[in-house]
Short mmCIF file of C-alpha atoms in Angstrom, two decimals:
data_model
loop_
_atom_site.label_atom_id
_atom_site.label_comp_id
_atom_site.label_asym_id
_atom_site.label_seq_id
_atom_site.Cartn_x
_atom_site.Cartn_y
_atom_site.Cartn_z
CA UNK A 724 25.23 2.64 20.99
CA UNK A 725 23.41 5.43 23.39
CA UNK A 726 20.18 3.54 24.56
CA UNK A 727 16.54 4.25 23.15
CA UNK A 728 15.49 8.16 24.01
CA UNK A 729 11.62 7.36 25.56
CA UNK A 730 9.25 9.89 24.73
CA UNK A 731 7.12 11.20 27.56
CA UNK A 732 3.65 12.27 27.21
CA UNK A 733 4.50 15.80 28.22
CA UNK A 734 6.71 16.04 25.39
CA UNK A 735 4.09 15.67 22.22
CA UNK A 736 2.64 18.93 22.71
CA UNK A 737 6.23 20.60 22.23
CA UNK A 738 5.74 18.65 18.72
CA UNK A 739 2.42 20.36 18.26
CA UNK A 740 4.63 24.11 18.28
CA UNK A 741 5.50 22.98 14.51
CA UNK A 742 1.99 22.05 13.39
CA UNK A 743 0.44 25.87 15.59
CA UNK A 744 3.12 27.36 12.94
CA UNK A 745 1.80 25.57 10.06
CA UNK A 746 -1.67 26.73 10.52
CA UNK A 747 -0.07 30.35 11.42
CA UNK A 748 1.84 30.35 7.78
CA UNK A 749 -1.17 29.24 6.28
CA UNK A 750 -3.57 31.82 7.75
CA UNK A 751 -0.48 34.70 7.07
CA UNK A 752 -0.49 33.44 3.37
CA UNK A 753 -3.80 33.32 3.38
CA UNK A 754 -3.55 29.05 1.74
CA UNK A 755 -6.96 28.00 3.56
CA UNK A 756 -5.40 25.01 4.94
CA UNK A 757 -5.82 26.16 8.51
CA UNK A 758 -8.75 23.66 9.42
CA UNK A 759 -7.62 20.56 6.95
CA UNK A 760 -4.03 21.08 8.84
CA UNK A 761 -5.99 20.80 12.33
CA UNK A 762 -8.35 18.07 11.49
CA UNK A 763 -5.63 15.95 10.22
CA UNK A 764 -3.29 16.60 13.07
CA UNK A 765 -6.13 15.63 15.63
CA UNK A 766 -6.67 12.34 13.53
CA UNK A 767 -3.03 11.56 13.48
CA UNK A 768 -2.63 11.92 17.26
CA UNK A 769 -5.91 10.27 18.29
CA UNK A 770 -5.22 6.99 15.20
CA UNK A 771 -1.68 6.14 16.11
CA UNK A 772 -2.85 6.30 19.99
CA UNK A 773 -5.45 4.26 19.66
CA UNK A 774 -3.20 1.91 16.92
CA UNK A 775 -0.26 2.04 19.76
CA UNK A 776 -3.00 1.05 22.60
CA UNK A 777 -4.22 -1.91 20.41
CA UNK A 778 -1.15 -2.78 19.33
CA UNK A 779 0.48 -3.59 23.04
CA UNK A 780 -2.32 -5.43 23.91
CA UNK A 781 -2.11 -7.63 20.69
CA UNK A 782 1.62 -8.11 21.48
CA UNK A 783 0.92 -9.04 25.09
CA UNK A 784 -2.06 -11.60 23.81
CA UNK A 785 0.56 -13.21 21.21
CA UNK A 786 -2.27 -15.28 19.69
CA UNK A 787 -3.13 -15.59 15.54
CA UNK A 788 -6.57 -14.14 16.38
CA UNK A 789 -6.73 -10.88 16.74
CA UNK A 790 -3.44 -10.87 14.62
CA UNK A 791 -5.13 -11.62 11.54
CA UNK A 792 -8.41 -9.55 12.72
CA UNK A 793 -5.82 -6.36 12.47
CA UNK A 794 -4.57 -7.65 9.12
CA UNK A 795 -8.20 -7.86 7.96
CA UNK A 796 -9.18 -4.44 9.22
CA UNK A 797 -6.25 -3.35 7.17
CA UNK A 798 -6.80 -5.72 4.04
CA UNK A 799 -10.57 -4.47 4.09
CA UNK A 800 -9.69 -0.45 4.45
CA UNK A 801 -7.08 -1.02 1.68
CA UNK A 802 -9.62 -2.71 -0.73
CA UNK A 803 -12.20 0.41 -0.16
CA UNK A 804 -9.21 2.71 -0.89
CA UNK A 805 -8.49 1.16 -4.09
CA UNK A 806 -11.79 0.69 -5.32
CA UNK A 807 -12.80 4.36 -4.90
CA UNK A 808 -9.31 5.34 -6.86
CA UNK A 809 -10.49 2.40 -9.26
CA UNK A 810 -13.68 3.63 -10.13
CA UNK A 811 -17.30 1.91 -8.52
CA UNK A 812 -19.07 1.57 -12.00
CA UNK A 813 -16.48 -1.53 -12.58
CA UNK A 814 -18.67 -4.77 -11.99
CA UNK A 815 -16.92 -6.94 -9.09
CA UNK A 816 -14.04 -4.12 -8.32
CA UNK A 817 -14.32 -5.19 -4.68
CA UNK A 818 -13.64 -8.79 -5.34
CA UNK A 819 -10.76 -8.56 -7.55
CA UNK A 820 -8.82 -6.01 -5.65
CA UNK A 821 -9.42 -7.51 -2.58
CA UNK A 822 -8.21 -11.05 -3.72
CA UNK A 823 -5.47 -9.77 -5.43
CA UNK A 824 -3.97 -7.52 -2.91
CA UNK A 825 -4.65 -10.56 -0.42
CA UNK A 826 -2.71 -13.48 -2.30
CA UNK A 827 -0.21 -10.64 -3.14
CA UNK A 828 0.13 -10.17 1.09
CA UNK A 829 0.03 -13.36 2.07
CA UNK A 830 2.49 -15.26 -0.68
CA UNK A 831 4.54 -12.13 0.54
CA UNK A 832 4.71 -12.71 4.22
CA UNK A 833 4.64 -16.25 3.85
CA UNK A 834 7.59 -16.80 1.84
CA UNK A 835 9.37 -14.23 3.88
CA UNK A 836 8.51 -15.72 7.60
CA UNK A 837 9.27 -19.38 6.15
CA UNK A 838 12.61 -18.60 4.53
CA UNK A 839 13.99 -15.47 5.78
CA UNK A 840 12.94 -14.22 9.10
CA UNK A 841 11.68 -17.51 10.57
CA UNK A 842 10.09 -16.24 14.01
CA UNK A 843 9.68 -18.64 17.13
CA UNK A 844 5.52 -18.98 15.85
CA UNK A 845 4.25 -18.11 12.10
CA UNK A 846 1.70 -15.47 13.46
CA UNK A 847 4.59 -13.19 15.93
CA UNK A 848 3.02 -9.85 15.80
CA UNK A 849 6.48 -8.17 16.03
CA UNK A 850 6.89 -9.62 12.69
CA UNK A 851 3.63 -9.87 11.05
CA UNK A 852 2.01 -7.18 11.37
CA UNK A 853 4.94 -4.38 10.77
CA UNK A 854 5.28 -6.33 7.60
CA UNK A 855 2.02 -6.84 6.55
CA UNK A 856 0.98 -3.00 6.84
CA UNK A 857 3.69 -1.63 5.14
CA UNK A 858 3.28 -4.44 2.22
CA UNK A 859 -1.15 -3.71 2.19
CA UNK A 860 0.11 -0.10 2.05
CA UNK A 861 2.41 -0.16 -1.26
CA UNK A 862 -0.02 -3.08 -2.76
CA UNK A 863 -2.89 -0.96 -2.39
CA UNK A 864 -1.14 2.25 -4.03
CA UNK A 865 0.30 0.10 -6.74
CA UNK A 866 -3.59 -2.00 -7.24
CA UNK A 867 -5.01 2.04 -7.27
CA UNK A 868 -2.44 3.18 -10.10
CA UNK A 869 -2.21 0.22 -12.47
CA UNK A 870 -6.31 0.03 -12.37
CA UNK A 871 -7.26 3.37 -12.81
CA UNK A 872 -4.65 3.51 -15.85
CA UNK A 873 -5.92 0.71 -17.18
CA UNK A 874 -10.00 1.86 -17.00
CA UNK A 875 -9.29 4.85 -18.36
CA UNK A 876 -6.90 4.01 -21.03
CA UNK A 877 -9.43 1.23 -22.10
CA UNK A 878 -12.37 3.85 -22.19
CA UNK A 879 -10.57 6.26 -24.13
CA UNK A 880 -9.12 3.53 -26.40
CA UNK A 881 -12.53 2.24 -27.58
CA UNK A 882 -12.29 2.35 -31.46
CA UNK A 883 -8.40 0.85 -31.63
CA UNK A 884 -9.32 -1.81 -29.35
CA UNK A 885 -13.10 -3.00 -31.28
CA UNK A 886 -10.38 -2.62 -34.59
CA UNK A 887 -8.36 -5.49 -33.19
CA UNK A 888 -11.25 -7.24 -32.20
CA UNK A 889 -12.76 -7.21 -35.63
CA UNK A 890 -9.36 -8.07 -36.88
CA UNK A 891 -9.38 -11.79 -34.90
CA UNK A 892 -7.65 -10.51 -32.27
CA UNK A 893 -8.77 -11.70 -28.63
CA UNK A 894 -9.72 -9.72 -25.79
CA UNK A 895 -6.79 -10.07 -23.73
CA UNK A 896 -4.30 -9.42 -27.10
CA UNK A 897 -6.52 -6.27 -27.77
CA UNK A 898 -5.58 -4.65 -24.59
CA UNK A 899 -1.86 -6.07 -24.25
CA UNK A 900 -0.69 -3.04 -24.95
CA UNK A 901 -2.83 -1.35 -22.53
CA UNK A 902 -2.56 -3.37 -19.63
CA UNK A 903 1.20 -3.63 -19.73
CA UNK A 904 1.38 0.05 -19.59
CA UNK A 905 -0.77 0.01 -16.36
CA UNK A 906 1.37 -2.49 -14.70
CA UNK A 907 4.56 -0.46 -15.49
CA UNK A 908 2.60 2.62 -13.89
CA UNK A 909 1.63 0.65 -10.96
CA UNK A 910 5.69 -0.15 -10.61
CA UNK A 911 7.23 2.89 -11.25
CA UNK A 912 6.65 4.54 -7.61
CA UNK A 913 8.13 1.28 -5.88
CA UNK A 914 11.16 1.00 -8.39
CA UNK A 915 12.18 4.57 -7.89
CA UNK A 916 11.82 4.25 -4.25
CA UNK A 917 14.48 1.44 -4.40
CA UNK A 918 16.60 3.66 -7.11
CA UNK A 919 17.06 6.37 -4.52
CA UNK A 920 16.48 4.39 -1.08
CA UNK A 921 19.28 5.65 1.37
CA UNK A 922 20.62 8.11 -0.89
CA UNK A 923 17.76 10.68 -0.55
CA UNK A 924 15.90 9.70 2.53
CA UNK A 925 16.18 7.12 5.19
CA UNK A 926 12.85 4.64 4.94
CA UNK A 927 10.61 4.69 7.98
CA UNK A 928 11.62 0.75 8.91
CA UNK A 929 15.09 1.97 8.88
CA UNK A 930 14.79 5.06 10.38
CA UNK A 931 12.45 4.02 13.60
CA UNK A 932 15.43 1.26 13.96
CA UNK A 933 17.72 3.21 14.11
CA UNK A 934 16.14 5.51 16.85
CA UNK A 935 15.57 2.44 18.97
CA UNK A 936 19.25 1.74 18.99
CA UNK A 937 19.16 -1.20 16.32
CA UNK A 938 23.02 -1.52 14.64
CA UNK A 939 22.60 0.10 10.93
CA UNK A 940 23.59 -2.64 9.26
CA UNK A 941 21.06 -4.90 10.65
CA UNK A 942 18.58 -2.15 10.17
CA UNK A 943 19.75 -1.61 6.57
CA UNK A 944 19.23 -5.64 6.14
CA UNK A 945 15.40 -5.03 7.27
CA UNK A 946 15.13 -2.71 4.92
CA UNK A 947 16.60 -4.49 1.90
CA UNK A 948 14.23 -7.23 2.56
CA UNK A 949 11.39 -5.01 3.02
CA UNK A 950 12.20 -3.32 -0.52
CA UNK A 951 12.79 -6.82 -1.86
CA UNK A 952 9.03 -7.67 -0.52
CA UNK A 953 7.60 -4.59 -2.17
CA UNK A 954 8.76 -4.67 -5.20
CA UNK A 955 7.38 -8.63 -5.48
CA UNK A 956 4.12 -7.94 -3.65
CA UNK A 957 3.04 -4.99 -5.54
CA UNK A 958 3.83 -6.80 -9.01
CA UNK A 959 2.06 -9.71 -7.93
CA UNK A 960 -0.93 -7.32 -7.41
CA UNK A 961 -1.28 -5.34 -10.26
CA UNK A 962 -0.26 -8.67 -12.46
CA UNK A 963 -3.68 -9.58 -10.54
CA UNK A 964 -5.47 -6.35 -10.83
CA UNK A 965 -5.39 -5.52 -14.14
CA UNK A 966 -6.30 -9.31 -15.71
CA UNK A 967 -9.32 -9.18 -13.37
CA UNK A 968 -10.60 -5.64 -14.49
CA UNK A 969 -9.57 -6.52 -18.19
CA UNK A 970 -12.48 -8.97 -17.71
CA UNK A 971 -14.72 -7.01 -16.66
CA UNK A 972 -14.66 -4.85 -20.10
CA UNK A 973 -15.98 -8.00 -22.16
CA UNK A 974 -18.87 -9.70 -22.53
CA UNK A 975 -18.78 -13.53 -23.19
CA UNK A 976 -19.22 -13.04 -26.77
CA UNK A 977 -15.94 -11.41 -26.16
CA UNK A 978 -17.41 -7.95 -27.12
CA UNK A 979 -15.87 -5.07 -25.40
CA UNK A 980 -18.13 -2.78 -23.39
CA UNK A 981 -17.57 0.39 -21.82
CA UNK A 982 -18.46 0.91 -18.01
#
C-alpha cells in the first residue's frame, strides 16, 4: 500500500478555503451562522492542537498517570455534558451519571485489553485512550438520551404512575414501562449506527486507518470490535442511568415526587 501522506503545517490553511466559503454562503443567504461557523472553526483548530501536543507527550511518557488523568478529564467533561442534557433539578444527577458512565468505561476497556487486544502493559496509550474517548463519547450521548426520556416521561406521567402505586404496585414496576422505553431511546442511535456501518459512511477508527496505510481488513476488525464495545458500553450505562434517576423520583415511603 502507498505509504502515509504527512500533512504539513502549510497545508491546513488550504483546508480553511472550505470553511471562508461556508461563512461566504451563509452571509449570501443571509443564515447568521457567519460568527458560530468562525468561533467553532478557531476552537476546532486550537482543541485538537493542543489534544495532538498532549497527546505525543503522553505517548512518549508511556506511564498510567497522566493516562488515566486524560481519561478523567474526559470522564468528568462527559458527566457535565450529560447532566445539563439530564436536567440539574434531579437530586445526585452528578453521581449517578458519573458512576455509571465510569463502570460502563472501564468493564468496557477492561474486558477488551484482557481478552481481545492484549497490549505489552494494561495502561498503552495507543490503546487506551483511542478507546476510551470514543466509548465516554457514545456512553455519554446514550446516558443524555435515555435520562432525559425518562425525567420527562415520568413528569408528564404523574397520575398513571401514583394509579399503580395506589394499586400495590412498587416504584420500580410503576415506571417499567417508562424506563424501558428510555433505555431503547438511549440504544437506538448506536444500533442504527451498526445497521448501516460501512454501507453509508466509513467510521472515523476505520477511516483514519485507512489513511495511515493500515490493510482494510484489519482496520475493518478495529472497527467491529469498536461497534461491539459500543453497543455493550452504552447499554451498560443507561441500564445504570435510568435505575439511579428512577430513585431519585421516590421518597422512602415509596411516594413518587416530581422534581
Amino acid at each position: 500500500m502507498d505509504s502515509l501522506i504527512i500533512l504539513e503545517p502549510a497545508d491546513l490553511p488550504w483546508g480553511l478555503g472550505m470553511m471562508a466559503i461556508a461563512i461566504g454562503l451563509s452571509s449570501w443567504q443571509q443564515l447568521g451562522l457567519e460568527f458560530s461557523v468562525a468561533i467553532a472553526t478557531g476552537r476546532t483548530i486550537l482543541q485538537l492542537t493542543v489534544v495532538g501536543y498532549v497527546l505525543a507527550v503522553v505517548f512518549a511518557l508511556n506511564n498510567p498517570i497522566p493516562v488515566l488523568g486524560i481519561l478523567l478529564v474526559m470522564l468528568t467533561i462527559a458527566t457535565i455534558t450529560a447532566r445539563n442534557r439530564i436536567g440539574k433539578q434531579i437530586p445526585r444527577v452528578i453521581p449517578i451519571v458519573f458512576s455509571s458512565i465510569f463502570f460502563s468505561t472501564a468493564l468496557t476497556l477492561i474486558y477488551t485489553n484482557l481478552l481481545i487486544i492484549q497490549p505489552d502493559t494494561w495502561y498503552e496509550p495507543q490503546y487506551l485512550i483511542p478507546l476510551g474517548s470514543i466509548v465516554l463519547g457514545n456512553a455519554v450521548n446514550g446516558a443524555a438520551i435515555a435520562g432525559e426520556r425518562l425525567v420527562s416521561t415520568i413528569s408528564s406521567s404523574s397520575l398513571e404512575i401514583e394509579t399503580h402505586l395506589s394499586l400495590g404496585a412498587t416504584p420500580q414496576q410503576a415506571v417499567a414501562r417508562y424506563r424501558k422505553d428510555a433505555i431503547r431511546a438511549g440504544l437506538i442511535p448506536t444500533l442504527n449506527s451498526m445497521m448501516v456501518v460501512g454501507l453509508v459512511t466509513l467510521p472515523g477508527i476505520m477511516t483514519g486507518q485507512l489513511l495511515s496505510g493500515i490493510d482494510p481488513l484489519n482496520a475493518a476488525s478495529y472497527q467491529i470490535l469498536i461497534m461491539f464495545m459500543l453497543a455493550f458500553a452504552n447499554l451498560i450505562t443507561t441500564l445504570l442511568v435510568t435505575q439511579g434517576l428512577m430513585r431519585q423520583f421516590f421518597n422512602a415511603q415509596a411516594q413518587l415526587r416530581l422534581l
